[in-house]
Amino acid sequence: MRMGEGVEWALHSCLNLTWIEPGEAMTAARLAAFYQLPPAYLNKQLQALVRAGIVTSTPGPRGGFRLARAPEEITLLDVVTAIEGTGEAFRCDEVLRRGPGGREDVDYRQQCVVAQSMRRAELAWRKELAGRTLAEVKATVEKRHPGTPASTRSWFAGLRT
Amino acid sequence: MRMGEGVEWALHSCLNLTWIEPGEAMTAARLAAFYQLPPAYLNKQLQALVRAGIVTSTPGPRGGFRLARAPEEITLLDVVTAIEGTGEAFRCDEVLRRGPGGREDVDYRQQCVVAQSMRRAELAWRKELAGRTLAEVKATVEKRHPGTPASTRSWFAGLRT
DNA sequence: GCCTCAGTACTCGGATAATGTCTGTCCGAGTGGGCATGG
DNA sequence: CCATGCCCACTCGGACAGACATTATCCGAGTACTGAGGC
């Protein structure tokens, strides 16, 4: 039950995208250089965010990625599911169906007590993630480190790639 | 973020172990036959439960596995961590350290706001799993299907392998 | 008849292959800007 | 000097290998039962 490392990259990159000038776009290469990440692979993760509708992309010169909507409307769950997929962590393969007394017309993913318990736990996890928006994270960071927005912008401005 | 299928097998096997006669042991082959699972591979999962102290094993004829303690003292989290390990799902590789302004003397796993948010969500998940014992699951199953203990025992009794 | 002892079948336990997913990289399609050219 | 059209550099996007974890299997070490043999 290990989460892909792309989740961390995506979250921090989305956070950086909240600090760029409105109307501007940031290329995958620049976002990758910020944390010394493999540019092509980060690009792959950003594409997943595009497919999920979290960021928009524009090709060509002056192109790149930008947030598709306000940070208040982007939850951590959105980003996580965009990278990891919507599937649940606990896979109920319905072993009960293979066991004695197993019926073909029963949806054990819903009926199995074990599956229900695991689902309840995952629901708590999802609820926690869905309750935290990118704007809240951004606000917390800016409260602890007020210089972050300005220093981030200036670092990107002074980048030569 | 996919959980190994061994978790489902381990949970259902532990549940079956709650229904055998006290003092008896159940072999991996029999437990596997119950759900038509690969015997050797289920044995591997059961070994993980042994290392975690959830079940005990005895070799030789009349040997097998039995629960190491009362079902009231076994939580779903115990079983999950026994199979999947204690590591967290979200891997914080501390990308902030690689970024501009990153310090070597800061533990970003604790300080990073993103990591904190993800940790909080996982804590909610763990708390939910830790709050559900094997005894509760067993009781719920027996309430819905009162014949389960007897039919399970008789199935194992009538098994020839 | 009872005890002793060797043989045997059975079980777990860890070491060993096969498979699938995640990680990482590369090249092509499309776009916008920049520059030379002509009016 | 200004408008126009071509060329080029830049960007994303998806197709292509390598590394790692998971899945699956097999064989060896140890144990308790079983039966024969002796007292």
CSV table of C-alpha atoms (C1' of nucleotides) in Angstrom, one decimal:
chain,number,residue,atom,x,y,z
A,1,MET,CA,0.0,0.0,0.0
A,2,ARG,CA,2.5,2.5,-1.2
A,3,MET,CA,1.5,5.7,-2.9
A,4,GLY,CA,3.4,6.8,-6.0
A,5,GLU,CA,5.9,9.6,-5.4
A,6,GLY,CA,4.2,11.5,-8.2
A,7,VAL,CA,1.6,12.5,-5.7
A,8,GLU,CA,4.1,14.5,-3.6
A,9,TRP,CA,5.4,16.2,-6.8
A,10,ALA,CA,2.0,17.1,-8.0
A,11,LEU,CA,0.9,18.6,-4.7
A,12,HIS,CA,4.0,20.8,-4.4
A,13,SER,CA,3.8,21.8,-8.1
A,14,CYS,CA,0.2,22.8,-7.7
A,15,LEU,CA,1.2,24.8,-4.7
A,16,ASN,CA,3.9,26.5,-6.8
A,17,LEU,CA,1.3,27.2,-9.5
A,18,THR,CA,-0.8,29.2,-6.9
A,19,TRP,CA,2.1,31.6,-6.6
A,20,ILE,CA,2.7,32.5,-10.2
A,21,GLU,CA,1.3,35.7,-11.8
A,22,PRO,CA,-2.3,35.3,-13.0
A,23,GLY,CA,-2.4,34.7,-16.7
A,24,GLU,CA,1.1,33.3,-16.7
A,25,ALA,CA,1.9,29.7,-17.4
A,26,MET,CA,4.7,27.6,-16.0
A,27,THR,CA,6.5,24.9,-18.0
A,28,ALA,CA,7.1,21.4,-16.7
A,29,ALA,CA,10.8,22.0,-17.1
A,30,ARG,CA,10.8,25.0,-14.7
A,31,LEU,CA,8.6,23.2,-12.2
A,32,ALA,CA,10.9,20.3,-12.2
A,33,ALA,CA,14.0,22.4,-11.9
A,34,PHE,CA,12.6,23.9,-8.7
A,35,TYR,CA,13.0,20.6,-6.9
A,36,GLN,CA,15.5,19.0,-9.2
A,37,LEU,CA,13.1,16.5,-10.5
A,38,PRO,CA,13.2,14.6,-13.8
A,39,PRO,CA,11.4,17.0,-16.1
A,40,ALA,CA,9.9,14.4,-18.5
A,41,TYR,CA,8.5,12.4,-15.6
A,42,LEU,CA,7.0,15.4,-13.9
A,43,ASN,CA,5.4,16.3,-17.2
A,44,LYS,CA,3.8,12.9,-17.1
A,45,GLN,CA,2.2,13.6,-13.8
A,46,LEU,CA,1.1,17.0,-14.9
A,47,GLN,CA,-0.7,15.4,-17.8
A,48,ALA,CA,-2.7,13.3,-15.4
A,49,LEU,CA,-3.7,16.6,-13.7
A,50,VAL,CA,-4.8,17.9,-17.1
A,51,ARG,CA,-6.9,14.9,-17.7
A,52,ALA,CA,-8.5,15.4,-14.3
A,53,GLY,CA,-9.3,19.0,-15.1
A,54,ILE,CA,-7.2,20.4,-12.3
A,55,VAL,CA,-4.7,22.3,-14.5
A,56,THR,CA,-4.8,23.4,-18.1
A,57,SER,CA,-2.0,23.2,-20.5
A,58,THR,CA,-1.0,25.4,-23.5
A,59,PRO,CA,1.6,24.2,-26.0
A,60,GLY,CA,4.2,26.3,-27.8
A,61,PRO,CA,6.3,29.2,-26.7
A,62,ARG,CA,5.0,31.1,-23.6
A,63,GLY,CA,3.0,27.9,-22.9
A,64,GLY,CA,3.0,25.6,-19.9
A,65,PHE,CA,0.6,24.7,-17.1
A,66,ARG,CA,-1.7,26.8,-14.9
A,67,LEU,CA,-4.4,26.0,-12.4
A,68,ALA,CA,-7.8,25.3,-14.1
A,69,ARG,CA,-9.8,26.8,-11.2
A,70,ALA,CA,-9.3,28.7,-8.0
A,71,PRO,CA,-7.3,27.0,-5.2
A,72,GLU,CA,-10.4,27.1,-3.0
A,73,GLU,CA,-12.0,24.7,-5.5
A,74,ILE,CA,-9.1,22.2,-5.5
A,75,THR,CA,-9.0,19.6,-2.7
A,76,LEU,CA,-6.1,17.4,-1.9
A,77,LEU,CA,-8.3,14.5,-2.8
A,78,ASP,CA,-8.7,15.8,-6.3
A,79,VAL,CA,-4.9,15.8,-6.8
A,80,VAL,CA,-4.5,12.4,-5.2
A,81,THR,CA,-7.2,10.7,-7.2
A,82,ALA,CA,-5.9,12.4,-10.4
A,83,ILE,CA,-2.5,10.7,-9.9
A,84,GLU,CA,-3.4,7.5,-8.2
A,85,GLY,CA,-6.7,6.8,-9.8
A,86,THR,CA,-10.2,6.5,-8.3
A,87,GLY,CA,-9.8,2.9,-7.4
A,88,GLU,CA,-10.0,2.0,-3.7
A,89,ALA,CA,-6.8,0.8,-1.9
A,90,PHE,CA,-8.4,-2.3,-0.5
A,91,ARG,CA,-9.3,-4.6,-3.3
A,92,CYS,CA,-12.2,-6.8,-2.6
A,93,ASP,CA,-11.8,-9.7,-4.9
A,94,GLU,CA,-15.0,-11.3,-3.4
A,95,VAL,CA,-13.3,-14.4,-2.1
A,96,LEU,CA,-16.6,-15.3,-0.4
A,97,ARG,CA,-18.0,-16.1,-3.8
A,98,ARG,CA,-15.4,-18.8,-4.2
A,99,GLY,CA,-16.0,-20.2,-0.8
A,100,PRO,CA,-18.7,-22.6,0.3
A,101,GLY,CA,-22.1,-21.1,0.2
A,102,GLY,CA,-21.0,-18.4,-2.2
A,103,ARG,CA,-23.8,-17.1,-4.4
A,104,GLU,CA,-23.4,-15.7,-7.9
A,105,ASP,CA,-26.1,-13.1,-7.5
A,106,VAL,CA,-24.7,-11.4,-4.5
A,107,ASP,CA,-22.5,-8.3,-4.7
A,108,TYR,CA,-19.9,-9.2,-2.0
A,109,ARG,CA,-18.2,-5.8,-2.5
A,110,GLN,CA,-21.3,-4.4,-0.8
A,111,GLN,CA,-22.4,-7.2,1.5
A,112,CYS,CA,-19.1,-8.6,2.9
A,113,VAL,CA,-18.6,-7.3,6.4
A,114,VAL,CA,-14.8,-7.2,5.9
A,115,ALA,CA,-15.2,-5.1,2.8
A,116,GLN,CA,-17.6,-2.8,4.6
A,117,SER,CA,-15.2,-2.2,7.4
A,118,MET,CA,-12.3,-1.5,5.0
A,119,ARG,CA,-14.5,0.8,3.0
A,120,ARG,CA,-15.5,2.8,6.0
A,121,ALA,CA,-11.9,3.4,6.9
A,122,GLU,CA,-11.1,4.6,3.4
A,123,LEU,CA,-14.1,6.8,3.4
A,124,ALA,CA,-12.7,8.5,6.6
A,125,TRP,CA,-9.4,9.0,4.7
A,126,ARG,CA,-11.1,10.4,1.7
A,127,LYS,CA,-13.2,12.7,3.7
A,128,GLU,CA,-10.2,14.1,5.5
A,129,LEU,CA,-8.5,14.8,2.1
A,130,ALA,CA,-11.6,16.2,0.6
A,131,GLY,CA,-11.9,18.7,3.5
A,132,ARG,CA,-8.6,20.3,2.8
A,133,THR,CA,-8.3,22.7,-0.1
A,134,LEU,CA,-5.2,23.9,-1.8
A,135,ALA,CA,-6.0,27.4,-0.7
A,136,GLU,CA,-5.9,26.3,2.9
A,137,VAL,CA,-2.5,24.7,2.5
A,138,LYS,CA,-1.3,27.8,0.7
A,139,ALA,CA,-2.6,30.0,3.5
A,140,THR,CA,-0.8,27.9,6.1
A,141,VAL,CA,2.5,28.0,4.3
A,142,GLU,CA,2.2,31.8,3.8
A,143,LYS,CA,1.4,32.3,7.5
A,144,ARG,CA,4.5,30.3,8.6
A,145,HIS,CA,6.8,31.7,5.9
A,146,PRO,CA,5.4,35.0,4.7
A,147,GLY,CA,8.2,35.5,2.1
A,148,THR,CA,7.4,32.3,0.2
A,149,PRO,CA,5.3,33.8,-2.6
A,150,ALA,CA,7.7,36.6,-3.4
A,151,SER,CA,10.8,34.3,-3.2
A,152,THR,CA,9.2,31.7,-5.3
A,153,ARG,CA,8.2,34.1,-8.0
A,154,SER,CA,11.7,35.7,-8.1
A,155,TRP,CA,13.3,32.3,-8.2
A,156,PHE,CA,11.3,31.4,-11.3
A,157,ALA,CA,12.0,34.8,-12.8
A,158,GLY,CA,15.7,34.4,-12.4
A,159,LEU,CA,15.7,30.8,-13.8
A,160,ARG,CA,17.6,30.2,-17.0
A,161,THR,CA,16.7,27.1,-18.9
B,1,MET,CA,-2.0,3.2,-4.0
B,2,ARG,CA,-3.1,-0.4,-4.3
B,3,MET,CA,-3.2,-2.7,-1.3
B,4,GLY,CA,-1.9,-6.2,-1.7
B,5,GLU,CA,-4.6,-8.9,-2.2
B,6,GLY,CA,-3.0,-10.8,0.7
B,7,VAL,CA,-4.8,-8.4,3.0
B,8,GLU,CA,-8.2,-9.7,2.0
B,9,TRP,CA,-7.0,-13.3,2.3
B,10,ALA,CA,-5.5,-12.7,5.7
B,11,LEU,CA,-8.6,-11.0,7.1
B,12,HIS,CA,-11.0,-13.7,6.0
B,13,SER,CA,-8.6,-16.4,7.1
B,14,CYS,CA,-8.3,-14.8,10.6
B,15,LEU,CA,-12.1,-14.7,10.7
B,16,ASN,CA,-12.2,-18.4,9.8
B,17,LEU,CA,-9.7,-19.1,12.6
B,18,THR,CA,-12.1,-17.6,15.1
B,19,TRP,CA,-14.6,-20.4,14.3
B,20,ILE,CA,-12.5,-23.4,14.8
B,21,GLU,CA,-12.5,-25.4,18.0
B,22,PRO,CA,-10.3,-24.0,20.8
B,23,GLY,CA,-7.0,-25.9,20.9
B,24,GLU,CA,-7.3,-26.9,17.3
B,25,ALA,CA,-5.1,-25.7,14.5
B,26,MET,CA,-5.8,-25.1,10.9
B,27,THR,CA,-3.3,-25.8,8.1
B,28,ALA,CA,-2.6,-23.3,5.4
B,29,ALA,CA,-3.7,-25.8,2.8
B,30,ARG,CA,-7.1,-26.1,4.4
B,31,LEU,CA,-7.6,-22.4,4.8
B,32,ALA,CA,-6.6,-21.9,1.1
B,33,ALA,CA,-9.0,-24.6,-0.1
B,34,PHE,CA,-11.8,-22.8,1.6
B,35,TYR,CA,-11.6,-19.9,-0.9
B,36,GLN,CA,-9.7,-21.8,-3.6
B,37,LEU,CA,-6.5,-19.8,-3.1
B,38,PRO,CA,-2.9,-20.7,-3.9
B,39,PRO,CA,-1.9,-22.7,-0.7
B,40,ALA,CA,1.8,-21.8,-0.8
B,41,TYR,CA,1.1,-18.1,-1.3
B,42,LEU,CA,-1.5,-17.9,1.5
B,43,ASN,CA,1.1,-19.7,3.7
B,44,LYS,CA,3.4,-16.8,3.0
B,45,GLN,CA,0.8,-14.3,4.2
B,46,LEU,CA,0.2,-16.3,7.3
B,47,GLN,CA,3.9,-16.2,8.0
B,48,ALA,CA,3.7,-12.5,8.1
B,49,LEU,CA,0.9,-12.8,10.6
B,50,VAL,CA,3.1,-15.0,12.7
B,51,ARG,CA,6.0,-12.5,12.6
B,52,ALA,CA,3.5,-9.9,13.7
B,53,GLY,CA,2.4,-12.0,16.7
B,54,ILE,CA,-1.3,-12.3,15.5
B,55,VAL,CA,-1.3,-16.0,15.0
B,56,THR,CA,0.9,-18.8,16.2
B,57,SER,CA,2.1,-21.8,14.1
B,58,THR,CA,3.0,-25.4,15.0
B,59,PRO,CA,4.7,-27.6,12.5
B,60,GLY,CA,4.3,-31.3,12.0
B,61,PRO,CA,1.1,-33.5,11.9
B,62,ARG,CA,-1.9,-32.0,13.6
B,63,GLY,CA,-0.1,-28.6,13.2
B,64,GLY,CA,-1.2,-25.5,11.6
B,65,PHE,CA,-2.2,-21.9,12.6
B,66,ARG,CA,-4.3,-20.6,15.4
B,67,LEU,CA,-5.0,-17.1,16.7
B,68,ALA,CA,-2.3,-15.9,19.1
B,69,ARG,CA,-4.8,-14.0,21.3
B,70,ALA,CA,-8.5,-13.3,21.7
B,71,PRO,CA,-10.4,-11.8,18.7
B,72,GLU,CA,-11.3,-8.8,21.0
B,73,GLU,CA,-7.5,-8.0,21.1
B,74,ILE,CA,-7.0,-8.2,17.3
B,75,THR,CA,-7.8,-5.1,15.3
B,76,LEU,CA,-8.1,-4.8,11.6
B,77,LEU,CA,-5.2,-2.4,11.7
B,78,ASP,CA,-3.0,-5.1,13.2
B,79,VAL,CA,-3.7,-7.4,10.3
B,80,VAL,CA,-3.3,-4.7,7.7
B,81,THR,CA,0.0,-3.6,9.0
B,82,ALA,CA,1.2,-7.1,9.4
B,83,ILE,CA,0.8,-7.7,5.7
B,84,GLU,CA,1.5,-4.3,4.2
B,85,GLY,CA,4.1,-3.1,6.7
B,86,THR,CA,4.1,-0.2,9.0
B,87,GLY,CA,5.2,2.4,6.4
B,88,GLU,CA,2.9,5.2,5.5
B,89,ALA,CA,1.1,5.3,2.2
B,90,PHE,CA,2.2,8.8,1.3
B,91,ARG,CA,5.9,8.9,0.9
B,92,CYS,CA,7.3,12.3,1.8
B,93,ASP,CA,10.7,12.3,0.0
B,94,GLU,CA,11.3,15.8,1.3
B,95,VAL,CA,11.4,17.6,-2.0
B,96,LEU,CA,11.5,20.9,-0.1
B,97,ARG,CA,15.1,20.1,0.8
B,98,ARG,CA,16.1,20.0,-2.8
B,99,GLY,CA,14.3,23.2,-3.5
B,100,PRO,CA,15.6,26.8,-3.1
B,101,GLY,CA,15.9,27.7,0.6
B,102,GLY,CA,16.0,24.0,1.6
B,103,ARG,CA,17.8,23.4,4.9
B,104,GLU,CA,19.7,20.3,5.8
B,105,ASP,CA,18.8,20.5,9.5
B,106,VAL,CA,15.0,20.5,9.0
B,107,ASP,CA,12.9,17.4,9.2
B,108,TYR,CA,10.5,18.2,6.4
B,109,ARG,CA,8.5,15.0,7.1
B,110,GLN,CA,7.3,16.9,10.2
B,111,GLN,CA,7.4,20.5,9.0
B,112,CYS,CA,6.1,20.3,5.5
B,113,VAL,CA,2.4,21.4,5.4
B,114,VAL,CA,1.6,19.0,2.6
B,115,ALA,CA,3.1,16.1,4.5
B,116,GLN,CA,1.2,17.2,7.6
B,117,SER,CA,-2.1,17.2,5.7
B,118,MET,CA,-1.5,13.8,4.2
B,119,ARG,CA,-0.5,12.4,7.6
B,120,ARG,CA,-3.6,13.7,9.2
B,121,ALA,CA,-5.7,11.8,6.6
B,122,GLU,CA,-3.8,8.6,7.1
B,123,LEU,CA,-4.2,8.9,10.8
B,124,ALA,CA,-8.0,9.1,10.4
B,125,TRP,CA,-7.8,5.9,8.3
B,126,ARG,CA,-5.6,4.1,10.9
B,127,LYS,CA,-7.9,5.2,13.7
B,128,GLU,CA,-10.9,3.8,12.0
B,129,LEU,CA,-9.2,0.4,11.4
B,130,ALA,CA,-7.8,0.3,14.9
B,131,GLY,CA,-11.3,0.9,16.3
B,132,ARG,CA,-12.7,-2.3,14.7
B,133,THR,CA,-11.7,-5.6,16.2
B,134,LEU,CA,-11.9,-9.0,14.7
B,135,ALA,CA,-14.5,-9.9,17.4
B,136,GLU,CA,-16.8,-7.1,16.2
B,137,VAL,CA,-16.6,-8.3,12.6
B,138,LYS,CA,-17.2,-11.9,13.7
B,139,ALA,CA,-20.3,-10.8,15.8
B,140,THR,CA,-21.7,-8.9,12.8
B,141,VAL,CA,-21.3,-11.8,10.5
B,142,GLU,CA,-22.9,-14.2,13.0
B,143,LYS,CA,-25.8,-11.8,13.5
B,144,ARG,CA,-26.5,-11.6,9.8
B,145,HIS,CA,-25.8,-15.3,9.1
B,146,PRO,CA,-26.3,-17.3,12.3
B,147,GLY,CA,-25.4,-20.6,10.7
B,148,THR,CA,-21.9,-19.5,9.7
B,149,PRO,CA,-19.9,-20.9,12.6
B,150,ALA,CA,-21.4,-24.3,12.4
B,151,SER,CA,-21.3,-24.6,8.6
B,152,THR,CA,-17.7,-23.4,8.6
B,153,ARG,CA,-16.7,-26.0,11.1
B,154,SER,CA,-18.5,-28.7,9.4
B,155,TRP,CA,-17.0,-27.8,6.0
B,156,PHE,CA,-13.5,-28.0,7.4
B,157,ALA,CA,-14.4,-31.2,9.2
B,158,GLY,CA,-15.6,-32.8,5.9
B,159,LEU,CA,-12.6,-31.6,4.0
B,160,ARG,CA,-10.2,-34.3,2.6
B,161,THR,CA,-6.8,-33.0,1.6
C,1,DG,C1',0.5,-57.1,27.3
C,2,DC,C1',3.5,-53.0,27.5
C,3,DC,C1',7.5,-50.2,26.4
C,4,DT,C1',11.0,-48.6,23.2
C,5,DC,C1',12.5,-47.0,19.0
C,6,DA,C1',13.0,-46.3,14.2
C,7,DG,C1',10.5,-44.9,10.1
C,8,DT,C1',7.3,-42.0,7.8
C,9,DA,C1',4.1,-38.6,6.6
C,10,DC,C1',2.9,-34.1,7.5
C,11,DT,C1',3.6,-29.1,8.6
C,12,DC,C1',5.8,-24.7,8.4
C,13,DG,C1',9.6,-21.6,6.8
C,14,DG,C1',12.5,-19.5,3.8
C,15,DA,C1',14.9,-19.4,-0.7
C,16,DT,C1',13.9,-19.1,-5.7
C,17,DA,C1',11.4,-17.7,-10.5
C,18,DA,C1',7.5,-15.2,-13.2
C,19,DT,C1',4.6,-11.3,-13.6
C,20,DG,C1',2.8,-6.6,-13.3
C,21,DT,C1',3.2,-1.9,-12.0
C,22,DC,C1',5.8,2.0,-11.2
C,23,DT,C1',9.6,4.9,-12.7
C,24,DG,C1',12.2,7.1,-16.2
C,25,DT,C1',13.2,8.6,-21.1
C,26,DC,C1',12.7,9.8,-25.8
C,27,DC,C1',10.8,11.7,-30.0
C,28,DG,C1',6.9,13.7,-32.8
C,29,DA,C1',2.6,17.0,-33.5
C,30,DG,C1',1.2,21.5,-32.9
C,31,DT,C1',1.6,26.4,-31.7
C,32,DG,C1',3.2,31.1,-31.2
C,33,DG,C1',6.7,34.4,-31.8
C,34,DG,C1',10.4,36.6,-34.5
C,35,DC,C1',12.5,38.1,-38.7
C,36,DA,C1',13.1,39.1,-43.3
C,37,DT,C1',10.7,41.0,-47.2
C,38,DG,C1',7.8,43.8,-49.8
C,39,DG,C1',4.7,47.8,-50.2
D,1,DC,C1',7.6,53.2,-41.4
D,2,DC,C1',4.1,49.4,-41.5
D,3,DA,C1',1.8,45.1,-43.0
D,4,DT,C1',2.6,40.3,-44.4
D,5,DG,C1',4.1,35.8,-44.7
D,6,DC,C1',7.6,32.2,-43.8
D,7,DC,C1',10.7,29.9,-40.7
D,8,DC,C1',12.1,28.3,-36.3
D,9,DA,C1',12.3,27.5,-31.5
D,10,DC,C1',9.5,26.0,-27.9
D,11,DT,C1',5.9,23.3,-25.5
D,12,DC,C1',3.0,19.5,-24.5
D,13,DG,C1',1.5,14.7,-25.5
D,14,DG,C1',1.9,10.1,-26.0
D,15,DA,C1',4.8,6.0,-27.3
D,16,DC,C1',8.8,3.4,-25.7
D,17,DA,C1',12.6,0.9,-22.2
D,18,DG,C1',14.4,-0.2,-17.3
D,19,DA,C1',13.8,-1.0,-12.3
D,20,DC,C1',11.3,-2.5,-8.6
D,21,DA,C1',7.7,-4.7,-5.9
D,22,DT,C1',4.3,-8.0,-5.9
D,23,DT,C1',2.6,-12.7,-7.1
D,24,DA,C1',3.4,-17.5,-7.3
D,25,DT,C1',6.0,-21.7,-6.6
D,26,DC,C1',9.2,-25.1,-4.8
D,27,DC,C1',12.2,-27.7,-1.7
D,28,DG,C1',14.4,-28.3,2.9
D,29,DA,C1',14.2,-28.5,8.4
D,30,DG,C1',11.7,-30.1,12.1
D,31,DT,C1',7.9,-32.6,14.5
D,32,DA,C1',4.3,-35.8,16.0
D,33,DC,C1',2.2,-39.9,14.9
D,34,DT,C1',2.5,-45.1,13.5
D,35,DG,C1',4.0,-49.5,13.4
D,36,DA,C1',7.2,-53.2,14.4
D,37,DG,C1',10.1,-55.4,17.5
D,38,DG,C1',11.8,-56.7,22.1
D,39,DC,C1',11.1,-57.3,27.2
